[in-house]
Structures are given as C-alpha cells and as structure tokens.
Amino acid sequence: MSGANSGGGGSCEGRVVIVTGAARGIGRAHALALAAAGAKVVVNDLGVQLDGSEQRSEAAQEVVEEIRNGGGTAVADGNNVATWDGAEAMIRCAVEQLGGLDALVNNAGIVRDRMFVSTSEQEWDAVVAVHLKGHFATARHACAYWRQQSKAGAPVDGRIVNTSSGAGLLGSVGQASYSAAKAAIAGLTLVQAAELGRYGVTANAIAPAARTRMTEGPFAAMMKAPDAGFDVFDPANVAPLVVWLCSAASKHVTGRVFEVQGGELRLNDGWRPAATIDKGARWRVDELTAVVDKLCAQAPTPLKPYGAR
C-alpha cells in the first residue's frame, strides 16, 4: 500500500479516522498513510472538480479499494461537508460501519481564485462553505459524539486535525476567499483546543505545501516533480505528521498550527503584540500619526502575502 513507508507502524492501530476530501492529493495521501498505520478509514469525497462542479461518485471508492488491496480497512462516504445533515451522516457512517470515531481530519476544499475586486458573492460563499463551514459542521457532530461518550463514562482520546494554509497565515494575492477561510480555520482550531480538552479531545491544524490540484496550476514550475532526488512537494510528505496527530502519542499537543513542506516542519504562533505605547489616557486624533509611525518602527517588518510585490 502506498503510504506504508511513512513510518507510522501501528501507531493508529484500531483507531477510526475520517479524512474529508480524501480521493486525491493530500487527502488521499493522509488516508493511505493512516491505513498503513493501522487505522480504519472513512474516505470522504464528493469527487468534484477543483471548483466544486462535476461530481464523480466513484472517486472515494477507488481509494477505499487501494486501502483494502493493501490489507487495510476503509469505507467510502459521499456526504457533503458543507451541509449540516451531510456532516452528521458522515460521523454516523464512521460509528455505524467502523465501530466508533477517534479522529477527524478536515481536508476537503475548493478554490475560486479571483482578485478581490472581481470576486462574486457566489464564489465567496462557495469557498467559505466548503472550507470553513465544512470544518465546523464535521467537527461539531464529531464533538457531539465524543461528549456523549465522555458523559457516559467511556474513555475518549479524540483528535481534530484541521487544514489551514500558508495563504491563511500570510494571505495570498488572488485568493481572498480562500485566505480568509483558511485564517478562520486557524482561529477555530485555537477555540476548539481550549474548549474540548475537558472531553479528551485535542485540536491542531496543519498548513501544508504540496503538489495538488490547487497548486499545480498557479505554481506549475515550482510544483513540478524532479527527475531524481527528494520530491519536496510530494503530498505524501505531509501525511506522517497527520498520522502522528491522529495517534495516541500526540495526546499532549493541542492548539498548535504546523506548517509542513517536504522535510521541513515549522510550528507557527498566532497574532501577538509586536509593539506597545500606553499613554494612560485617551489618544487625540492629531497625536496618532507620530504614535503609529513609532509603533511600526518598533515592530518587526510584516511578511508579505504570497504574490505581493
């Protein structure tokens, strides 16, 4: 089975994991690596095109067959992460068909790349629905299941692994809707971590850089696979971190955002004060030019969004 070389061993043996958007790219690599590490995997995917159109129902089943042919356990799920009922049905699929739920990997996404001034309401809503609501709805129903288990006295060792992006951490020109949704996902992760620990659930996020349908178009030259040597942008490079985050070994880590690209793993920190001036009284408008200039001079130079000149 592809993914068996991720070093997962039996780290997820017997754990039930849902991976959304798992038919291709990074999600497929997650599903294969988790199965190779012993997890029973719900392979969720609508089988749609990059912009969310033209559904192909057999896409998830193809990954399921690949897992089963390698000796693993998996079921396909075609529910829509962006709908409340679809997300609930997905959790029910894991519980009823695989016996429970231990981890949720939110990976599904679409793009409608457009400069901000040209973005339509429909394009904005579509991207935010799949990314942000898709993360909320699935996790909300998963947590309802875990909370019920916890209140019944059953041991819970739950995991939420969300997918943010460098675009969400820095911004990306031409991707306002995508960047906004991915930034919100990072914020959502922090709240989930703070609230869900009492039920035995951790929440972390990854911001992966890999070759997918979303990156092959705008970054074709960068994403091209090398003729030889280490393939930095192989989606399978992201999977070991996700396997670890879904395993029992990661129980002590929550509320973190990791960037991963090739062999580089980076822990990111969120917004925090970079410079402070306290007058001890209300500011006057005519004072603020000098004060803000001083704050900007004291603070580190901001990193530019992707694509900015």
Short mmCIF file of C-alpha atoms in Angstrom, two decimals:
data_model
loop_
_atom_site.label_atom_id
_atom_site.label_comp_id
_atom_site.label_asym_id
_atom_site.label_seq_id
_atom_site.Cartn_x
_atom_site.Cartn_y
_atom_site.Cartn_z
CA MET A 1 0.00 0.00 0.00
CA SER A 2 1.30 3.45 -0.90
CA GLY A 3 1.92 5.30 2.34
CA ALA A 4 3.32 2.26 4.15
CA ASN A 5 6.76 3.93 4.15
CA SER A 6 5.54 6.86 6.24
CA GLY A 7 6.93 5.29 9.40
CA GLY A 8 3.52 5.03 11.01
CA GLY A 9 3.90 1.39 12.01
CA GLY A 10 0.90 0.51 14.14
CA SER A 11 0.64 3.97 15.69
CA CYS A 12 -3.06 4.23 14.80
CA GLU A 13 -3.89 0.55 15.17
CA GLY A 14 -7.63 0.11 15.55
CA ARG A 15 -8.39 3.84 15.58
CA VAL A 16 -11.25 5.04 13.39
CA VAL A 17 -10.38 8.12 11.35
CA ILE A 18 -12.41 10.22 8.93
CA VAL A 19 -10.49 12.05 6.19
CA THR A 20 -12.51 14.54 4.16
CA GLY A 21 -11.54 15.31 0.58
CA ALA A 22 -9.61 12.04 0.55
CA ALA A 23 -9.91 10.95 -3.07
CA ARG A 24 -6.94 12.90 -4.39
CA GLY A 25 -3.80 14.81 -3.46
CA ILE A 26 -3.05 15.46 0.19
CA GLY A 27 -6.26 13.82 1.46
CA ARG A 28 -5.55 10.62 -0.43
CA ALA A 29 -2.02 10.54 1.00
CA HIS A 30 -3.45 11.00 4.50
CA ALA A 31 -5.93 8.15 4.03
CA LEU A 32 -3.31 5.74 2.70
CA ALA A 33 -0.78 6.56 5.43
CA LEU A 34 -3.39 6.28 8.19
CA ALA A 35 -4.50 2.89 6.87
CA ALA A 36 -0.88 1.76 6.70
CA ALA A 37 -0.55 2.80 10.36
CA GLY A 38 -3.46 0.54 11.29
CA ALA A 39 -6.36 2.98 11.23
CA LYS A 40 -9.80 2.14 9.89
CA VAL A 41 -10.52 4.98 7.50
CA VAL A 42 -13.66 6.70 6.28
CA VAL A 43 -12.67 8.06 2.87
CA ASN A 44 -14.95 11.05 2.33
CA ASP A 45 -15.09 12.79 -1.03
CA LEU A 46 -17.74 14.13 -3.37
CA GLY A 47 -15.46 13.53 -6.33
CA VAL A 48 -15.93 17.06 -7.65
CA GLN A 49 -13.71 19.21 -9.80
CA LEU A 50 -11.43 21.83 -8.27
CA ASP A 51 -14.18 24.46 -8.35
CA GLY A 52 -16.74 22.11 -6.80
CA SER A 53 -18.51 21.11 -10.04
CA GLU A 54 -19.00 17.82 -11.93
CA GLN A 55 -19.33 15.23 -9.20
CA ARG A 56 -17.75 11.81 -9.81
CA SER A 57 -19.14 9.43 -7.19
CA GLU A 58 -16.58 6.63 -7.60
CA ALA A 59 -13.56 8.75 -6.63
CA ALA A 60 -13.64 7.84 -2.92
CA GLN A 61 -14.29 4.18 -3.65
CA GLU A 62 -11.09 3.96 -5.69
CA VAL A 63 -9.05 4.95 -2.63
CA VAL A 64 -11.02 2.50 -0.49
CA GLU A 65 -10.14 -0.31 -2.88
CA GLU A 66 -6.47 0.70 -2.79
CA ILE A 67 -6.53 0.51 1.01
CA ARG A 68 -8.35 -2.82 1.03
CA ASN A 69 -5.98 -4.28 -1.56
CA GLY A 70 -3.15 -3.40 0.83
CA GLY A 71 -4.83 -5.25 3.68
CA GLY A 72 -6.43 -2.23 5.34
CA THR A 73 -9.96 -1.35 6.35
CA ALA A 74 -11.85 1.52 4.77
CA VAL A 75 -15.30 2.64 3.68
CA ALA A 76 -16.30 5.33 1.21
CA ASP A 77 -18.50 8.27 2.14
CA GLY A 78 -20.02 10.74 -0.31
CA ASN A 79 -21.59 13.21 2.10
CA ASN A 80 -21.11 16.94 1.63
CA VAL A 81 -19.00 18.51 4.40
CA ALA A 82 -20.62 21.88 3.77
CA THR A 83 -24.09 20.72 4.84
CA TRP A 84 -25.20 20.16 8.42
CA ASP A 85 -27.03 16.91 7.64
CA GLY A 86 -24.22 15.64 5.43
CA ALA A 87 -21.65 16.19 8.16
CA GLU A 88 -23.84 14.40 10.69
CA ALA A 89 -24.30 11.47 8.32
CA MET A 90 -20.53 11.23 7.86
CA ILE A 91 -19.97 10.84 11.60
CA ARG A 92 -22.77 8.28 11.72
CA CYS A 93 -21.05 6.37 8.89
CA ALA A 94 -17.88 6.02 10.97
CA VAL A 95 -19.74 4.94 14.11
CA GLU A 96 -22.12 2.51 12.44
CA GLN A 97 -19.81 0.98 9.85
CA LEU A 98 -16.44 1.06 11.64
CA GLY A 99 -17.48 0.99 15.27
CA GLY A 100 -16.71 4.49 16.52
CA LEU A 101 -14.67 7.60 15.85
CA ASP A 102 -11.24 8.55 17.16
CA ALA A 103 -10.02 11.25 14.79
CA LEU A 104 -11.33 13.67 12.20
CA VAL A 105 -9.03 15.06 9.52
CA ASN A 106 -10.66 18.05 7.84
CA ASN A 107 -9.02 18.36 4.44
CA ALA A 108 -11.77 18.97 1.85
CA GLY A 109 -11.59 22.22 -0.05
CA ILE A 110 -12.22 24.03 -3.32
CA VAL A 111 -10.90 27.24 -4.83
CA ARG A 112 -12.43 30.03 -6.88
CA ASP A 113 -9.31 32.15 -7.38
CA ARG A 114 -10.09 35.74 -8.26
CA MET A 115 -8.74 39.18 -7.45
CA PHE A 116 -10.74 40.63 -4.57
CA VAL A 117 -12.39 43.37 -6.62
CA SER A 118 -13.65 40.74 -9.09
CA THR A 119 -14.87 38.16 -6.57
CA SER A 120 -18.60 37.46 -6.74
CA GLU A 121 -20.86 36.70 -3.80
CA GLN A 122 -21.43 33.19 -5.15
CA GLU A 123 -17.70 32.48 -5.42
CA TRP A 124 -17.10 33.78 -1.89
CA ASP A 125 -19.94 31.75 -0.43
CA ALA A 126 -18.88 28.55 -2.18
CA VAL A 127 -15.30 28.66 -0.89
CA VAL A 128 -16.26 29.66 2.65
CA ALA A 129 -18.94 26.95 2.75
CA VAL A 130 -16.61 24.08 1.88
CA HIS A 131 -13.59 25.23 3.87
CA LEU A 132 -14.94 26.99 6.94
CA LYS A 133 -18.42 25.55 7.35
CA GLY A 134 -17.04 22.20 6.24
CA HIS A 135 -14.59 22.30 9.13
CA PHE A 136 -17.24 23.49 11.58
CA ALA A 137 -20.05 21.10 10.69
CA THR A 138 -17.99 17.90 10.68
CA ALA A 139 -16.19 18.75 13.93
CA ARG A 140 -19.40 19.89 15.62
CA HIS A 141 -21.05 16.50 15.04
CA ALA A 142 -17.85 14.61 15.92
CA CYS A 143 -17.66 16.50 19.20
CA ALA A 144 -21.29 15.79 19.99
CA TYR A 145 -20.42 12.09 19.69
CA TRP A 146 -17.29 12.45 21.86
CA ARG A 147 -19.09 14.48 24.50
CA GLN A 148 -21.82 11.86 24.68
CA GLN A 149 -19.17 9.17 25.11
CA SER A 150 -17.41 11.17 27.81
CA LYS A 151 -20.61 11.81 29.76
CA ALA A 152 -21.41 8.10 29.60
CA GLY A 153 -18.07 7.36 31.25
CA ALA A 154 -16.40 5.90 28.17
CA PRO A 155 -12.72 6.82 27.60
CA VAL A 156 -12.27 9.42 24.85
CA ASP A 157 -8.98 10.06 23.08
CA GLY A 158 -10.28 12.19 20.21
CA ARG A 159 -8.38 14.18 17.62
CA ILE A 160 -9.30 17.01 15.28
CA VAL A 161 -6.76 17.83 12.58
CA ASN A 162 -7.76 20.91 10.62
CA THR A 163 -6.22 22.16 7.39
CA SER A 164 -5.24 25.80 7.20
CA SER A 165 -2.75 27.12 4.65
CA GLY A 166 0.14 29.49 4.20
CA ALA A 167 -2.46 31.62 2.44
CA GLY A 168 -4.41 31.71 5.69
CA LEU A 169 -1.35 32.60 7.77
CA LEU A 170 0.04 35.27 5.42
CA GLY A 171 -2.62 35.96 2.80
CA SER A 172 -2.33 35.24 -0.91
CA VAL A 173 -2.96 37.63 -3.79
CA GLY A 174 -5.90 36.48 -5.90
CA GLN A 175 -7.21 34.21 -3.14
CA ALA A 176 -9.19 36.46 -0.81
CA SER A 177 -11.95 33.96 -0.07
CA TYR A 178 -9.55 31.05 0.35
CA SER A 179 -7.15 33.07 2.53
CA ALA A 180 -9.96 34.35 4.74
CA ALA A 181 -11.43 30.87 5.23
CA LYS A 182 -8.04 29.34 6.00
CA ALA A 183 -7.23 32.11 8.50
CA ALA A 184 -10.57 31.48 10.19
CA ILE A 185 -9.78 27.77 10.40
CA ALA A 186 -6.60 28.55 12.34
CA GLY A 187 -8.64 30.65 14.77
CA LEU A 188 -11.30 27.96 15.04
CA THR A 189 -8.61 25.43 15.96
CA LEU A 190 -7.49 27.52 18.94
CA VAL A 191 -11.04 27.73 20.28
CA GLN A 192 -11.63 24.02 19.79
CA ALA A 193 -8.43 23.21 21.69
CA ALA A 194 -9.44 25.46 24.58
CA GLU A 195 -12.97 24.08 24.84
CA LEU A 196 -12.66 20.38 24.04
CA GLY A 197 -9.83 19.21 26.28
CA ARG A 198 -12.36 18.50 29.05
CA TYR A 199 -13.83 15.78 26.85
CA GLY A 200 -10.49 14.18 25.95
CA VAL A 201 -10.23 15.83 22.52
CA THR A 202 -7.27 17.70 21.03
CA ALA A 203 -7.40 20.09 18.07
CA ASN A 204 -4.47 21.08 15.88
CA ALA A 205 -4.07 22.49 12.38
CA ILE A 206 -1.64 21.98 9.55
CA ALA A 207 -0.68 24.37 6.77
CA PRO A 208 0.76 22.07 4.10
CA ALA A 209 2.70 22.95 0.97
CA ALA A 210 2.40 20.15 -1.56
CA ARG A 211 1.55 19.35 -5.17
CA THR A 212 -2.24 19.26 -5.52
CA ARG A 213 -4.85 20.40 -7.99
CA MET A 214 -4.93 23.70 -6.10
CA THR A 215 -1.19 24.36 -6.50
CA GLU A 216 -0.26 22.72 -9.82
CA GLY A 217 -1.97 25.47 -11.84
CA PRO A 218 -0.74 28.73 -10.28
CA PHE A 219 2.65 27.32 -9.21
CA ALA A 220 3.32 24.86 -12.04
CA ALA A 221 7.08 25.41 -12.30
CA MET A 222 7.63 25.21 -8.54
CA MET A 223 5.43 22.13 -8.11
CA LYS A 224 6.90 20.08 -10.95
CA ALA A 225 8.22 16.74 -9.71
CA PRO A 226 12.01 16.42 -10.01
CA ASP A 227 13.56 13.84 -12.30
CA ALA A 228 15.57 12.46 -9.38
CA GLY A 229 16.11 13.01 -5.67
CA PHE A 230 13.73 14.07 -2.91
CA ASP A 231 10.38 15.30 -4.19
CA VAL A 232 9.76 18.20 -1.80
CA PHE A 233 6.17 18.73 -2.90
CA ASP A 234 5.03 15.11 -2.87
CA PRO A 235 1.71 15.13 -0.94
CA ALA A 236 2.87 12.04 0.95
CA ASN A 237 5.40 14.21 2.79
CA VAL A 238 2.55 15.78 4.77
CA ALA A 239 0.98 12.50 5.86
CA PRO A 240 3.39 11.42 8.66
CA LEU A 241 2.53 14.50 10.72
CA VAL A 242 -1.18 13.84 10.28
CA VAL A 243 -0.76 10.19 11.27
CA TRP A 244 1.10 11.29 14.40
CA LEU A 245 -1.51 13.93 15.25
CA CYS A 246 -4.23 11.27 14.96
CA SER A 247 -2.35 8.81 17.17
CA ALA A 248 -2.32 8.37 20.95
CA ALA A 249 1.24 9.75 21.01
CA SER A 250 0.02 13.30 20.31
CA LYS A 251 -2.29 13.48 23.34
CA HIS A 252 -0.22 16.25 24.97
CA VAL A 253 -0.25 18.56 21.92
CA THR A 254 -3.25 20.79 21.24
CA GLY A 255 -4.00 24.26 19.89
CA ARG A 256 -0.99 24.24 17.57
CA VAL A 257 -0.59 25.21 13.91
CA PHE A 258 2.13 23.39 11.95
CA GLU A 259 3.50 24.24 8.52
CA VAL A 260 4.92 21.27 6.65
CA GLN A 261 6.75 21.23 3.31
CA GLY A 262 8.95 18.35 2.23
CA GLY A 263 11.13 17.56 5.22
CA GLU A 264 10.61 20.94 6.88
CA LEU A 265 8.30 21.11 9.88
CA ARG A 266 7.54 24.52 11.36
CA LEU A 267 5.48 25.42 14.42
CA ASN A 268 3.66 28.71 13.93
CA ASP A 269 2.49 31.21 16.50
CA GLY A 270 -0.54 33.46 16.19
CA TRP A 271 -1.11 37.17 16.45
CA ARG A 272 0.55 38.76 19.48
CA PRO A 273 1.57 42.33 20.36
CA ALA A 274 4.63 43.44 18.40
CA ALA A 275 4.97 46.93 19.94
CA THR A 276 3.04 48.88 22.57
CA ILE A 277 2.72 52.51 23.64
CA ASP A 278 0.42 53.34 26.55
CA LYS A 279 -0.47 56.98 27.13
CA GLY A 280 -2.60 56.20 30.16
CA ALA A 281 -5.36 58.38 28.75
CA ARG A 282 -7.44 58.71 25.58
CA TRP A 283 -5.49 59.50 22.42
CA ARG A 284 -6.20 62.60 20.38
CA VAL A 285 -6.53 62.15 16.63
CA ASP A 286 -3.71 64.64 15.92
CA GLU A 287 -1.32 62.57 18.06
CA LEU A 288 -1.79 59.30 16.26
CA THR A 289 0.35 59.82 13.16
CA ALA A 290 3.51 60.05 15.23
CA VAL A 291 2.44 57.30 17.60
CA VAL A 292 1.52 54.81 14.88
CA ASP A 293 4.74 55.59 12.98
CA LYS A 294 6.70 54.84 16.16
CA LEU A 295 4.84 51.56 16.71
CA CYS A 296 5.51 50.48 13.13
CA ALA A 297 9.20 51.35 13.51
CA GLN A 298 9.48 49.29 16.70
CA ALA A 299 7.66 46.23 15.35
CA PRO A 300 9.18 43.59 13.05
CA THR A 301 8.55 44.14 9.34
CA PRO A 302 5.45 42.14 8.35
CA LEU A 303 5.88 39.22 6.00
CA LYS A 304 4.31 39.88 2.60
CA PRO A 305 1.33 37.88 1.35
CA TYR A 306 2.08 35.32 -1.33
CA GLY A 307 2.18 37.02 -4.71
CA ALA A 308 2.69 40.53 -3.29
CA ARG A 309 5.40 42.70 -4.82
#
